[in-house]
Amino acid sequence: TQLLEQSPQFLSIQEGENLTVYCNSSSVFSSLQWYRQEPGEGPVLLVTVVTGGEVKKLKRLTFQFGDARKDSSLHITAAQPGDTGLYLCAGVFNDMRFGAGTRLTVKP
Amino acid sequence: DAGVIQSPRHEVTEMGQEVTLRCKPISGHDYLFWYRQTMMRGLELLIYFNNNVPIDDSGMPEDRFSAKMPNASFSTLKIQPSEPRDSAVYFCASSSSSRVGGYTFGSGTRLTVV
């Protein structure tokens, strides 16, 4: 059983479309992080959110942390093929636990 | 900084053989983590160290797995004897005490046990 549930598991879209992926838990996080992993490489940190209700923007990526600090979303505007990868959320409890990820494919 | 360095990148071994995976964390990071990634189970935390001391090894699947961190710049994960179900990508990651800066992962070791 995953401590963090990510949805959807797979997502395939055309270049230029918008998308949102979700990360949910029944537990409260002290902080939450989003990573992107490309084939053959380790996950790379995109953002850390700490405060309930916090919204952070990273170019075309918008990250939101739920008010109760149990959930988070990642919204990508005008997706590009370079956004293709596995998006992982990770919640800090005593250590860091990862969700199973959303595998995104952006077709040119 | 060269980042977290793992070796080897790929390892193919026969069932029953001993396998040793190596990791050099980022200098100054005092946490080191070993994760295993498979399609079925995602990223699983195996063990982590703080200041070279193992803190939580509850994720280590069996006694066949062991990990050491003899100093701040080196850690090993050993599997003895290896089994086909151990085939996975093994990642090492390091972080500073604050963890707000996130974990820095190595490129992983892809282990295949035949």
mmCIF file of C-alpha atoms in Angstrom:
data_model
loop_
_atom_site.group_PDB
_atom_site.id
_atom_site.type_symbol
_atom_site.label_atom_id
_atom_site.label_comp_id
_atom_site.label_asym_id
_atom_site.label_seq_id
_atom_site.Cartn_x
_atom_site.Cartn_y
_atom_site.Cartn_z
ATOM 1 C CA THR A 1 0.000 0.000 0.000
ATOM 2 C CA GLN A 2 1.373 3.352 -1.100
ATOM 3 C CA LEU A 3 1.471 6.054 1.550
ATOM 4 C CA LEU A 4 1.156 8.574 -1.264
ATOM 5 C CA GLU A 5 -1.295 7.992 -4.087
ATOM 6 C CA GLN A 6 -0.553 9.623 -7.415
ATOM 7 C CA SER A 7 -2.979 9.968 -10.284
ATOM 8 C CA PRO A 8 -3.204 9.376 -13.091
ATOM 9 C CA GLN A 9 -0.665 6.594 -13.330
ATOM 10 C CA PHE A 10 -0.108 7.224 -17.044
ATOM 11 C CA LEU A 11 -0.847 10.286 -19.163
ATOM 12 C CA SER A 12 -0.238 10.757 -22.873
ATOM 13 C CA ILE A 13 -1.003 14.133 -24.433
ATOM 14 C CA GLN A 14 -0.180 16.252 -27.459
ATOM 15 C CA GLU A 15 2.276 19.111 -27.390
ATOM 16 C CA GLY A 16 0.594 22.339 -26.353
ATOM 17 C CA GLU A 17 -2.038 20.773 -24.105
ATOM 18 C CA ASN A 18 -2.407 21.511 -20.406
ATOM 19 C CA LEU A 19 -2.425 18.840 -17.719
ATOM 20 C CA THR A 20 -2.722 18.334 -13.984
ATOM 21 C CA VAL A 21 -1.411 15.444 -11.903
ATOM 22 C CA TYR A 22 -2.286 14.767 -8.310
ATOM 23 C CA CYS A 23 -0.688 13.478 -5.132
ATOM 24 C CA ASN A 24 -2.857 12.469 -2.165
ATOM 25 C CA SER A 25 -2.398 10.995 1.278
ATOM 26 C CA SER A 26 -4.396 10.410 4.432
ATOM 27 C CA SER A 27 -1.424 11.710 6.411
ATOM 28 C CA VAL A 28 -0.274 15.263 6.994
ATOM 29 C CA PHE A 29 3.121 16.136 5.536
ATOM 30 C CA SER A 30 5.628 18.449 7.125
ATOM 31 C CA SER A 31 6.651 19.238 3.554
ATOM 32 C CA LEU A 32 6.197 17.792 0.111
ATOM 33 C CA GLN A 33 8.498 17.641 -2.864
ATOM 34 C CA TRP A 34 8.013 17.005 -6.568
ATOM 35 C CA TYR A 35 10.666 15.294 -8.649
ATOM 36 C CA ARG A 36 11.004 14.490 -12.343
ATOM 37 C CA GLN A 37 12.817 11.390 -13.467
ATOM 38 C CA GLU A 38 14.016 10.773 -17.007
ATOM 39 C CA PRO A 39 14.919 7.326 -18.339
ATOM 40 C CA GLY A 40 18.252 6.060 -17.076
ATOM 41 C CA GLU A 41 18.632 8.793 -14.493
ATOM 42 C CA GLY A 42 17.738 9.444 -10.891
ATOM 43 C CA PRO A 43 14.883 11.742 -9.830
ATOM 44 C CA VAL A 44 15.654 15.455 -9.907
ATOM 45 C CA LEU A 45 14.032 17.850 -7.467
ATOM 46 C CA LEU A 46 11.621 20.359 -9.007
ATOM 47 C CA VAL A 47 10.138 22.071 -5.965
ATOM 48 C CA THR A 48 9.520 21.866 -2.221
ATOM 49 C CA VAL A 49 6.259 23.092 -0.692
ATOM 50 C CA VAL A 50 5.977 23.604 3.026
ATOM 51 C CA THR A 51 2.986 25.803 3.890
ATOM 52 C CA GLY A 52 -0.633 24.695 3.514
ATOM 53 C CA GLY A 53 -2.212 26.502 0.564
ATOM 54 C CA GLU A 54 1.163 27.400 -0.897
ATOM 55 C CA VAL A 55 1.441 27.865 -4.655
ATOM 56 C CA LYS A 56 4.780 27.862 -6.430
ATOM 57 C CA LYS A 57 5.464 28.507 -10.091
ATOM 58 C CA LEU A 58 8.421 27.255 -12.069
ATOM 59 C CA LYS A 59 8.075 28.569 -15.626
ATOM 60 C CA ARG A 60 5.170 26.543 -17.096
ATOM 61 C CA LEU A 61 4.817 24.361 -13.970
ATOM 62 C CA THR A 62 2.508 25.342 -11.107
ATOM 63 C CA PHE A 63 2.634 23.435 -7.835
ATOM 64 C CA GLN A 64 -0.064 23.677 -5.184
ATOM 65 C CA PHE A 65 -0.037 22.329 -1.641
ATOM 66 C CA GLY A 66 -3.430 21.617 -0.087
ATOM 67 C CA ASP A 67 -4.628 23.674 2.848
ATOM 68 C CA ALA A 68 -4.552 20.603 5.104
ATOM 69 C CA ARG A 69 -1.108 19.610 3.814
ATOM 70 C CA LYS A 70 -2.361 16.171 2.748
ATOM 71 C CA ASP A 71 -2.438 16.663 -0.991
ATOM 72 C CA SER A 72 -0.709 18.447 -3.812
ATOM 73 C CA SER A 73 -1.090 19.043 -7.516
ATOM 74 C CA LEU A 74 1.206 19.832 -10.399
ATOM 75 C CA HIS A 75 -0.176 21.707 -13.379
ATOM 76 C CA ILE A 76 1.761 22.027 -16.627
ATOM 77 C CA THR A 77 0.732 24.647 -19.151
ATOM 78 C CA ALA A 78 1.401 24.160 -22.857
ATOM 79 C CA ALA A 79 3.248 20.873 -22.404
ATOM 80 C CA GLN A 80 6.319 20.235 -24.514
ATOM 81 C CA PRO A 81 8.025 16.949 -25.476
ATOM 82 C CA GLY A 82 10.823 17.864 -23.066
ATOM 83 C CA ASP A 83 8.333 17.548 -20.210
ATOM 84 C CA THR A 84 8.135 13.801 -20.834
ATOM 85 C CA GLY A 85 9.149 11.799 -17.783
ATOM 86 C CA LEU A 86 8.066 10.248 -14.520
ATOM 87 C CA TYR A 87 6.738 12.792 -12.031
ATOM 88 C CA LEU A 88 7.101 11.736 -8.419
ATOM 89 C CA CYS A 89 5.763 13.347 -5.289
ATOM 90 C CA ALA A 90 7.519 12.721 -2.001
ATOM 91 C CA GLY A 91 6.272 13.472 1.472
ATOM 92 C CA VAL A 92 8.510 14.073 4.423
ATOM 93 C CA PHE A 93 7.423 12.122 7.477
ATOM 94 C CA ASN A 94 10.221 10.736 9.607
ATOM 95 C CA ASP A 95 11.961 10.020 6.355
ATOM 96 C CA MET A 96 10.880 10.641 2.781
ATOM 97 C CA ARG A 97 8.353 8.385 1.078
ATOM 98 C CA PHE A 98 7.650 8.502 -2.618
ATOM 99 C CA GLY A 99 4.477 7.972 -4.560
ATOM 100 C CA ALA A 100 4.443 5.559 -7.482
ATOM 101 C CA GLY A 101 4.551 8.452 -9.931
ATOM 102 C CA THR A 102 2.736 9.676 -13.009
ATOM 103 C CA ARG A 103 4.373 8.698 -16.270
ATOM 104 C CA LEU A 104 3.846 11.576 -18.697
ATOM 105 C CA THR A 105 4.380 11.376 -22.442
ATOM 106 C CA VAL A 106 4.095 14.526 -24.525
ATOM 107 C CA LYS A 107 3.868 13.814 -28.232
ATOM 108 C CA PRO A 108 5.156 16.349 -30.757
ATOM 109 C CA ASP B 1 30.283 19.341 -7.230
ATOM 110 C CA ALA B 2 30.018 16.150 -9.264
ATOM 111 C CA GLY B 3 26.811 15.148 -7.526
ATOM 112 C CA VAL B 4 26.086 11.749 -6.038
ATOM 113 C CA ILE B 5 28.249 9.149 -7.732
ATOM 114 C CA GLN B 6 27.194 5.538 -7.989
ATOM 115 C CA SER B 7 29.054 2.579 -9.381
ATOM 116 C CA PRO B 8 28.715 0.454 -11.329
ATOM 117 C CA ARG B 9 26.005 1.830 -13.661
ATOM 118 C CA HIS B 10 25.068 -1.663 -14.753
ATOM 119 C CA GLU B 11 25.652 -5.023 -13.120
ATOM 120 C CA VAL B 12 24.700 -8.426 -14.458
ATOM 121 C CA THR B 13 25.361 -11.332 -12.170
ATOM 122 C CA GLU B 14 24.345 -14.931 -11.691
ATOM 123 C CA MET B 15 22.014 -16.038 -8.966
ATOM 124 C CA GLY B 16 23.900 -16.819 -5.779
ATOM 125 C CA GLN B 17 26.728 -14.387 -6.414
ATOM 126 C CA GLU B 18 27.604 -11.500 -4.138
ATOM 127 C CA VAL B 19 26.883 -8.007 -5.449
ATOM 128 C CA THR B 20 28.295 -4.774 -4.038
ATOM 129 C CA LEU B 21 26.924 -1.379 -5.038
ATOM 130 C CA ARG B 22 28.851 1.775 -4.218
ATOM 131 C CA CYS B 23 27.912 5.369 -3.513
ATOM 132 C CA LYS B 24 29.766 8.619 -2.945
ATOM 133 C CA PRO B 25 27.432 11.291 -1.543
ATOM 134 C CA ILE B 26 27.729 15.032 -1.994
ATOM 135 C CA SER B 27 30.361 16.495 0.271
ATOM 136 C CA GLY B 28 28.778 18.117 3.314
ATOM 137 C CA HIS B 29 25.544 16.148 3.138
ATOM 138 C CA ASP B 30 24.972 14.276 6.372
ATOM 139 C CA TYR B 31 22.095 12.034 5.243
ATOM 140 C CA LEU B 32 22.494 9.128 2.854
ATOM 141 C CA PHE B 33 19.676 6.978 1.513
ATOM 142 C CA TRP B 34 19.492 3.758 -0.468
ATOM 143 C CA TYR B 35 16.363 3.230 -2.601
ATOM 144 C CA ARG B 36 15.289 0.443 -4.921
ATOM 145 C CA GLN B 37 13.048 1.136 -7.908
ATOM 146 C CA THR B 38 10.954 -1.372 -9.840
ATOM 147 C CA MET B 39 7.980 -0.951 -12.125
ATOM 148 C CA MET B 40 5.797 -2.930 -9.737
ATOM 149 C CA ARG B 41 6.734 -1.261 -6.451
ATOM 150 C CA GLY B 42 8.103 2.137 -7.439
ATOM 151 C CA LEU B 43 10.782 3.743 -5.269
ATOM 152 C CA GLU B 44 11.258 1.910 -1.987
ATOM 153 C CA LEU B 45 13.438 3.191 0.832
ATOM 154 C CA LEU B 46 15.805 0.444 1.938
ATOM 155 C CA ILE B 47 17.936 2.162 4.578
ATOM 156 C CA TYR B 48 19.217 5.567 5.529
ATOM 157 C CA PHE B 49 22.184 6.912 7.458
ATOM 158 C CA ASN B 50 22.721 10.101 9.406
ATOM 159 C CA ASN B 51 26.316 11.094 10.091
ATOM 160 C CA ASN B 52 27.408 7.613 8.965
ATOM 161 C CA VAL B 53 25.128 5.857 11.464
ATOM 162 C CA PRO B 54 22.283 3.625 10.189
ATOM 163 C CA ILE B 55 19.019 5.119 11.426
ATOM 164 C CA ASP B 56 16.316 2.999 9.846
ATOM 165 C CA ASP B 57 16.871 -0.268 8.008
ATOM 166 C CA SER B 58 13.280 -1.473 8.183
ATOM 167 C CA GLY B 59 13.050 -1.353 4.407
ATOM 168 C CA MET B 60 15.841 -3.845 3.876
ATOM 169 C CA PRO B 61 14.006 -6.830 2.428
ATOM 170 C CA GLU B 62 15.994 -9.665 3.957
ATOM 171 C CA ASP B 63 19.161 -10.586 5.761
ATOM 172 C CA ARG B 64 20.742 -11.038 2.349
ATOM 173 C CA PHE B 65 20.926 -7.257 2.142
ATOM 174 C CA SER B 66 23.404 -5.222 4.168
ATOM 175 C CA ALA B 67 24.634 -1.644 3.992
ATOM 176 C CA LYS B 68 27.604 0.153 5.466
ATOM 177 C CA MET B 69 28.873 3.701 5.632
ATOM 178 C CA PRO B 70 32.451 3.582 6.913
ATOM 179 C CA ASN B 71 32.981 7.311 6.417
ATOM 180 C CA ALA B 72 31.172 10.443 5.259
ATOM 181 C CA SER B 73 32.182 9.986 1.642
ATOM 182 C CA PHE B 74 31.411 6.352 0.951
ATOM 183 C CA SER B 75 28.642 3.793 1.353
ATOM 184 C CA THR B 76 28.028 0.281 0.082
ATOM 185 C CA LEU B 77 24.963 -1.872 -0.379
ATOM 186 C CA LYS B 78 25.703 -5.569 -0.522
ATOM 187 C CA ILE B 79 23.471 -8.437 -1.576
ATOM 188 C CA GLN B 80 24.669 -11.916 -0.701
ATOM 189 C CA PRO B 81 23.514 -14.238 -2.161
ATOM 190 C CA SER B 82 21.711 -12.456 -4.982
ATOM 191 C CA GLU B 83 18.421 -13.736 -6.416
ATOM 192 C CA PRO B 84 16.567 -12.915 -9.660
ATOM 193 C CA ARG B 85 13.895 -11.005 -7.708
ATOM 194 C CA ASP B 86 16.588 -8.546 -6.603
ATOM 195 C CA SER B 87 16.771 -7.245 -10.174
ATOM 196 C CA ALA B 88 15.967 -3.536 -10.019
ATOM 197 C CA VAL B 89 17.537 -0.100 -10.229
ATOM 198 C CA TYR B 90 19.215 0.861 -6.973
ATOM 199 C CA PHE B 91 19.582 4.547 -6.182
ATOM 200 C CA CYS B 92 21.676 6.312 -3.633
ATOM 201 C CA ALA B 93 20.660 9.822 -2.537
ATOM 202 C CA SER B 94 22.062 12.344 -0.113
ATOM 203 C CA SER B 95 20.749 15.449 1.601
ATOM 204 C CA SER B 96 21.613 18.021 4.206
ATOM 205 C CA SER B 97 19.978 18.120 7.618
ATOM 206 C CA SER B 98 17.344 20.647 6.593
ATOM 207 C CA ARG B 99 16.062 18.435 3.724
ATOM 208 C CA VAL B 100 14.238 21.474 2.344
ATOM 209 C CA GLY B 101 16.775 21.394 -0.426
ATOM 210 C CA GLY B 102 15.571 17.949 -1.286
ATOM 211 C CA TYR B 103 17.429 14.806 -2.029
ATOM 212 C CA THR B 104 20.122 14.599 -4.678
ATOM 213 C CA PHE B 105 20.042 11.240 -6.395
ATOM 214 C CA GLY B 106 22.757 9.401 -8.202
ATOM 215 C CA SER B 107 22.174 7.945 -11.647
ATOM 216 C CA GLY B 108 21.502 4.528 -10.180
ATOM 217 C CA THR B 109 22.837 1.009 -10.637
ATOM 218 C CA ARG B 110 20.763 -1.252 -12.839
ATOM 219 C CA LEU B 111 21.120 -4.740 -11.376
ATOM 220 C CA THR B 112 20.146 -7.830 -13.307
ATOM 221 C CA VAL B 113 20.387 -11.194 -11.595
ATOM 222 C CA VAL B 114 20.073 -14.138 -13.979
#
